[in-house]
Amino acid sequence: MSFYDEVNEYLSAIKNGDNTMLDSLYELVGNHIAGLALYYLVDKSYCDDVIVETFLKVCLYINSYEEGKSGYKWLRRIAQNVAYNYNEMTAKHSGISELASAVTLADSDFTTHSDEKLDLFQAIDLLEPESRELIYMHFFLRKSLKEIGDELHLSKSKVKRHLDKILLQLKKYIETGNC
């Protein structure tokens, strides 16, 4: 089976509810996403953040993935858009403009209705205060995993694990309507 067929197979399985395939997808394409992030980012220190946010968007928008089309191209487009968003964020040093761009979760490749955005914000409201703080620090303040770890006295890997767990909770809420 080719690399591209594996990507399509994993994305289809995730779309059909098999969340265990997310780890397999990460193992398969994680280095590719990192390479894209390093290529497109102006500030290379955001590479890990782009990877995490790319996989967040995969989870959030998996239903927009069209089976039978190039899954790798879909992933690549997400990573590019996330990297571009980080480049815009680093170019602007105004907290308000960063917050406004961070709240806009939909990229040009995805159609998102206002109801879906409300669902995401409702899901965030249902999280524990510590989890909401991590989401706020990472996605709204655009702090890197290292910056968050330094502030909370946690290792970068522990922050990443916490974020991954939170993102799965959010995905579950959005898919089922309850946490």
Short mmCIF file of C-alpha atoms in Angstrom, two decimals:
data_model
loop_
_atom_site.label_atom_id
_atom_site.label_comp_id
_atom_site.label_asym_id
_atom_site.label_seq_id
_atom_site.Cartn_x
_atom_site.Cartn_y
_atom_site.Cartn_z
CA MET A 1 0.00 0.00 0.00
CA SER A 2 1.37 3.41 -0.93
CA PHE A 3 1.97 6.26 1.51
CA TYR A 4 -0.94 8.24 0.04
CA ASP A 5 -3.29 5.26 0.27
CA GLU A 6 -2.37 4.85 3.95
CA VAL A 7 -3.13 8.52 4.62
CA ASN A 8 -6.52 8.14 2.91
CA GLU A 9 -7.23 4.95 4.86
CA TYR A 10 -6.39 6.56 8.22
CA LEU A 11 -8.45 9.67 7.46
CA SER A 12 -11.42 7.54 6.41
CA ALA A 13 -11.15 5.49 9.61
CA ILE A 14 -10.99 8.66 11.73
CA LYS A 15 -13.98 10.08 9.86
CA ASN A 16 -15.86 6.86 10.64
CA GLY A 17 -15.14 7.23 14.36
CA ASP A 18 -11.95 5.24 14.87
CA ASN A 19 -9.97 7.78 16.93
CA THR A 20 -7.18 5.28 17.55
CA MET A 21 -6.06 5.89 13.96
CA LEU A 22 -5.13 9.49 14.86
CA ASP A 23 -1.92 8.24 16.46
CA SER A 24 -1.15 6.15 13.38
CA LEU A 25 -1.80 9.14 11.16
CA TYR A 26 0.52 11.25 13.31
CA GLU A 27 3.27 8.63 13.09
CA LEU A 28 2.86 8.48 9.32
CA VAL A 29 2.68 12.19 8.46
CA GLY A 30 3.95 14.02 11.56
CA ASN A 31 7.41 14.56 10.07
CA HIS A 32 5.85 15.73 6.80
CA ILE A 33 3.72 18.29 8.66
CA ALA A 34 6.80 19.41 10.60
CA GLY A 35 8.69 19.86 7.34
CA LEU A 36 5.87 21.92 5.87
CA ALA A 37 5.68 24.01 9.03
CA LEU A 38 9.42 24.71 8.95
CA TYR A 39 9.22 25.59 5.26
CA TYR A 40 6.33 28.04 5.59
CA LEU A 41 6.94 29.55 9.03
CA VAL A 42 8.85 32.77 9.43
CA ASP A 43 9.36 32.10 13.17
CA LYS A 44 10.48 28.44 13.30
CA SER A 45 9.82 28.26 17.07
CA TYR A 46 6.12 27.75 16.27
CA CYS A 47 6.71 24.46 14.46
CA ASP A 48 5.33 22.25 17.26
CA ASP A 49 2.34 24.56 17.63
CA VAL A 50 1.54 24.27 13.92
CA ILE A 51 1.68 20.48 14.17
CA VAL A 52 -0.70 20.42 17.16
CA GLU A 53 -3.10 22.89 15.59
CA THR A 54 -3.04 21.01 12.29
CA PHE A 55 -4.14 17.82 14.04
CA LEU A 56 -6.74 19.79 16.01
CA LYS A 57 -8.20 20.98 12.73
CA VAL A 58 -8.10 17.44 11.36
CA CYS A 59 -10.23 16.38 14.34
CA LEU A 60 -12.59 19.35 14.10
CA TYR A 61 -13.07 19.24 10.32
CA ILE A 62 -12.75 15.52 9.59
CA ASN A 63 -16.31 15.46 8.30
CA SER A 64 -15.28 17.84 5.49
CA TYR A 65 -12.67 15.35 4.27
CA GLU A 66 -13.97 13.81 1.05
CA GLU A 67 -13.08 10.15 0.91
CA GLY A 68 -11.51 9.11 -2.36
CA LYS A 69 -9.73 12.44 -2.78
CA SER A 70 -6.15 13.11 -1.80
CA GLY A 71 -6.01 13.03 1.99
CA TYR A 72 -2.38 14.12 1.99
CA LYS A 73 -3.24 17.20 -0.07
CA TRP A 74 -6.05 17.99 2.41
CA LEU A 75 -3.62 17.68 5.35
CA ARG A 76 -0.98 19.72 3.56
CA ARG A 77 -3.47 22.54 2.92
CA ILE A 78 -4.46 22.59 6.60
CA ALA A 79 -0.81 22.77 7.69
CA GLN A 80 -0.07 25.55 5.19
CA ASN A 81 -3.03 27.61 6.37
CA VAL A 82 -2.10 27.12 10.02
CA ALA A 83 1.48 28.19 9.28
CA TYR A 84 0.21 31.24 7.39
CA ASN A 85 -1.97 32.12 10.38
CA TYR A 86 1.06 31.94 12.66
CA ASN A 87 3.02 34.13 10.25
CA GLU A 88 0.24 36.71 10.33
CA MET A 89 0.15 36.49 14.11
CA THR A 90 3.89 37.05 14.46
CA ALA A 91 3.71 39.98 12.05
CA LYS A 92 1.08 41.65 14.20
CA HIS A 93 1.93 42.40 17.79
CA SER A 94 -1.47 43.70 18.79
CA GLY A 95 -3.27 41.45 21.29
CA ILE A 96 -6.70 42.33 19.92
CA SER A 97 -5.83 41.46 16.32
CA GLU A 98 -4.24 38.18 17.44
CA LEU A 99 -7.33 37.27 19.42
CA ALA A 100 -9.60 38.12 16.49
CA SER A 101 -7.58 35.97 14.08
CA ALA A 102 -7.40 33.10 16.57
CA VAL A 103 -11.16 33.08 17.03
CA THR A 104 -11.59 32.59 13.29
CA LEU A 105 -11.10 28.84 13.20
CA ALA A 106 -12.28 28.24 9.65
CA ASP A 107 -9.75 28.27 6.83
CA SER A 108 -10.66 28.99 3.23
CA ASP A 109 -10.90 25.25 2.51
CA PHE A 110 -13.60 24.67 5.12
CA THR A 111 -17.15 25.87 5.34
CA THR A 112 -18.19 26.52 8.89
CA HIS A 113 -21.61 27.66 10.01
CA SER A 114 -22.08 29.98 12.96
CA ASP A 115 -23.83 27.13 14.82
CA GLU A 116 -20.63 25.06 14.62
CA LYS A 117 -18.57 27.91 16.08
CA LEU A 118 -21.05 28.24 18.92
CA ASP A 119 -20.76 24.51 19.54
CA LEU A 120 -16.99 24.81 19.83
CA PHE A 121 -17.21 27.73 22.25
CA GLN A 122 -19.91 25.92 24.24
CA ALA A 123 -17.62 22.88 24.41
CA ILE A 124 -14.76 25.05 25.64
CA ASP A 125 -17.06 26.48 28.34
CA LEU A 126 -17.77 22.95 29.57
CA LEU A 127 -14.08 22.17 30.13
CA GLU A 128 -12.40 22.30 33.52
CA PRO A 129 -10.89 25.72 34.33
CA GLU A 130 -7.34 24.37 33.92
CA SER A 131 -8.21 22.97 30.49
CA ARG A 132 -9.83 26.23 29.41
CA GLU A 133 -6.70 28.06 30.52
CA LEU A 134 -4.50 25.83 28.34
CA ILE A 135 -6.78 26.34 25.33
CA TYR A 136 -6.81 30.09 25.93
CA MET A 137 -3.04 30.32 26.33
CA HIS A 138 -2.27 28.22 23.27
CA PHE A 139 -4.93 29.13 20.73
CA PHE A 140 -5.99 32.63 21.77
CA LEU A 141 -2.76 34.06 23.17
CA ARG A 142 -0.76 31.97 20.66
CA LYS A 143 1.81 30.91 23.25
CA SER A 144 4.08 28.09 22.25
CA LEU A 145 4.07 24.79 24.14
CA LYS A 146 7.40 25.75 25.70
CA GLU A 147 6.09 29.15 26.87
CA ILE A 148 3.04 27.51 28.44
CA GLY A 149 5.21 24.87 30.09
CA ASP A 150 7.54 27.51 31.52
CA GLU A 151 4.62 29.53 32.88
CA LEU A 152 2.84 26.52 34.41
CA HIS A 153 6.04 24.74 35.49
CA LEU A 154 5.32 21.75 33.25
CA SER A 155 7.44 20.05 30.62
CA LYS A 156 6.68 20.81 26.98
CA SER A 157 5.66 17.18 26.41
CA LYS A 158 3.26 17.24 29.36
CA VAL A 159 1.61 20.40 27.98
CA LYS A 160 1.29 18.67 24.59
CA ARG A 161 -0.29 15.58 26.19
CA HIS A 162 -2.76 17.76 28.13
CA LEU A 163 -3.67 19.65 24.96
CA ASP A 164 -4.13 16.42 23.01
CA LYS A 165 -6.47 15.11 25.73
CA ILE A 166 -8.43 18.38 25.76
CA LEU A 167 -8.75 18.35 21.98
CA LEU A 168 -10.16 14.82 22.07
CA GLN A 169 -12.69 16.00 24.68
CA LEU A 170 -13.69 18.89 22.43
CA LYS A 171 -13.99 16.59 19.43
CA LYS A 172 -16.20 14.23 21.43
CA TYR A 173 -18.43 17.10 22.48
CA ILE A 174 -18.77 18.43 18.96
CA GLU A 175 -19.56 15.00 17.53
CA THR A 176 -21.98 13.83 20.23
CA GLY A 177 -23.27 17.07 21.72
CA ASN A 178 -22.18 16.14 25.25
CA CYS A 179 -18.93 15.79 27.20
#
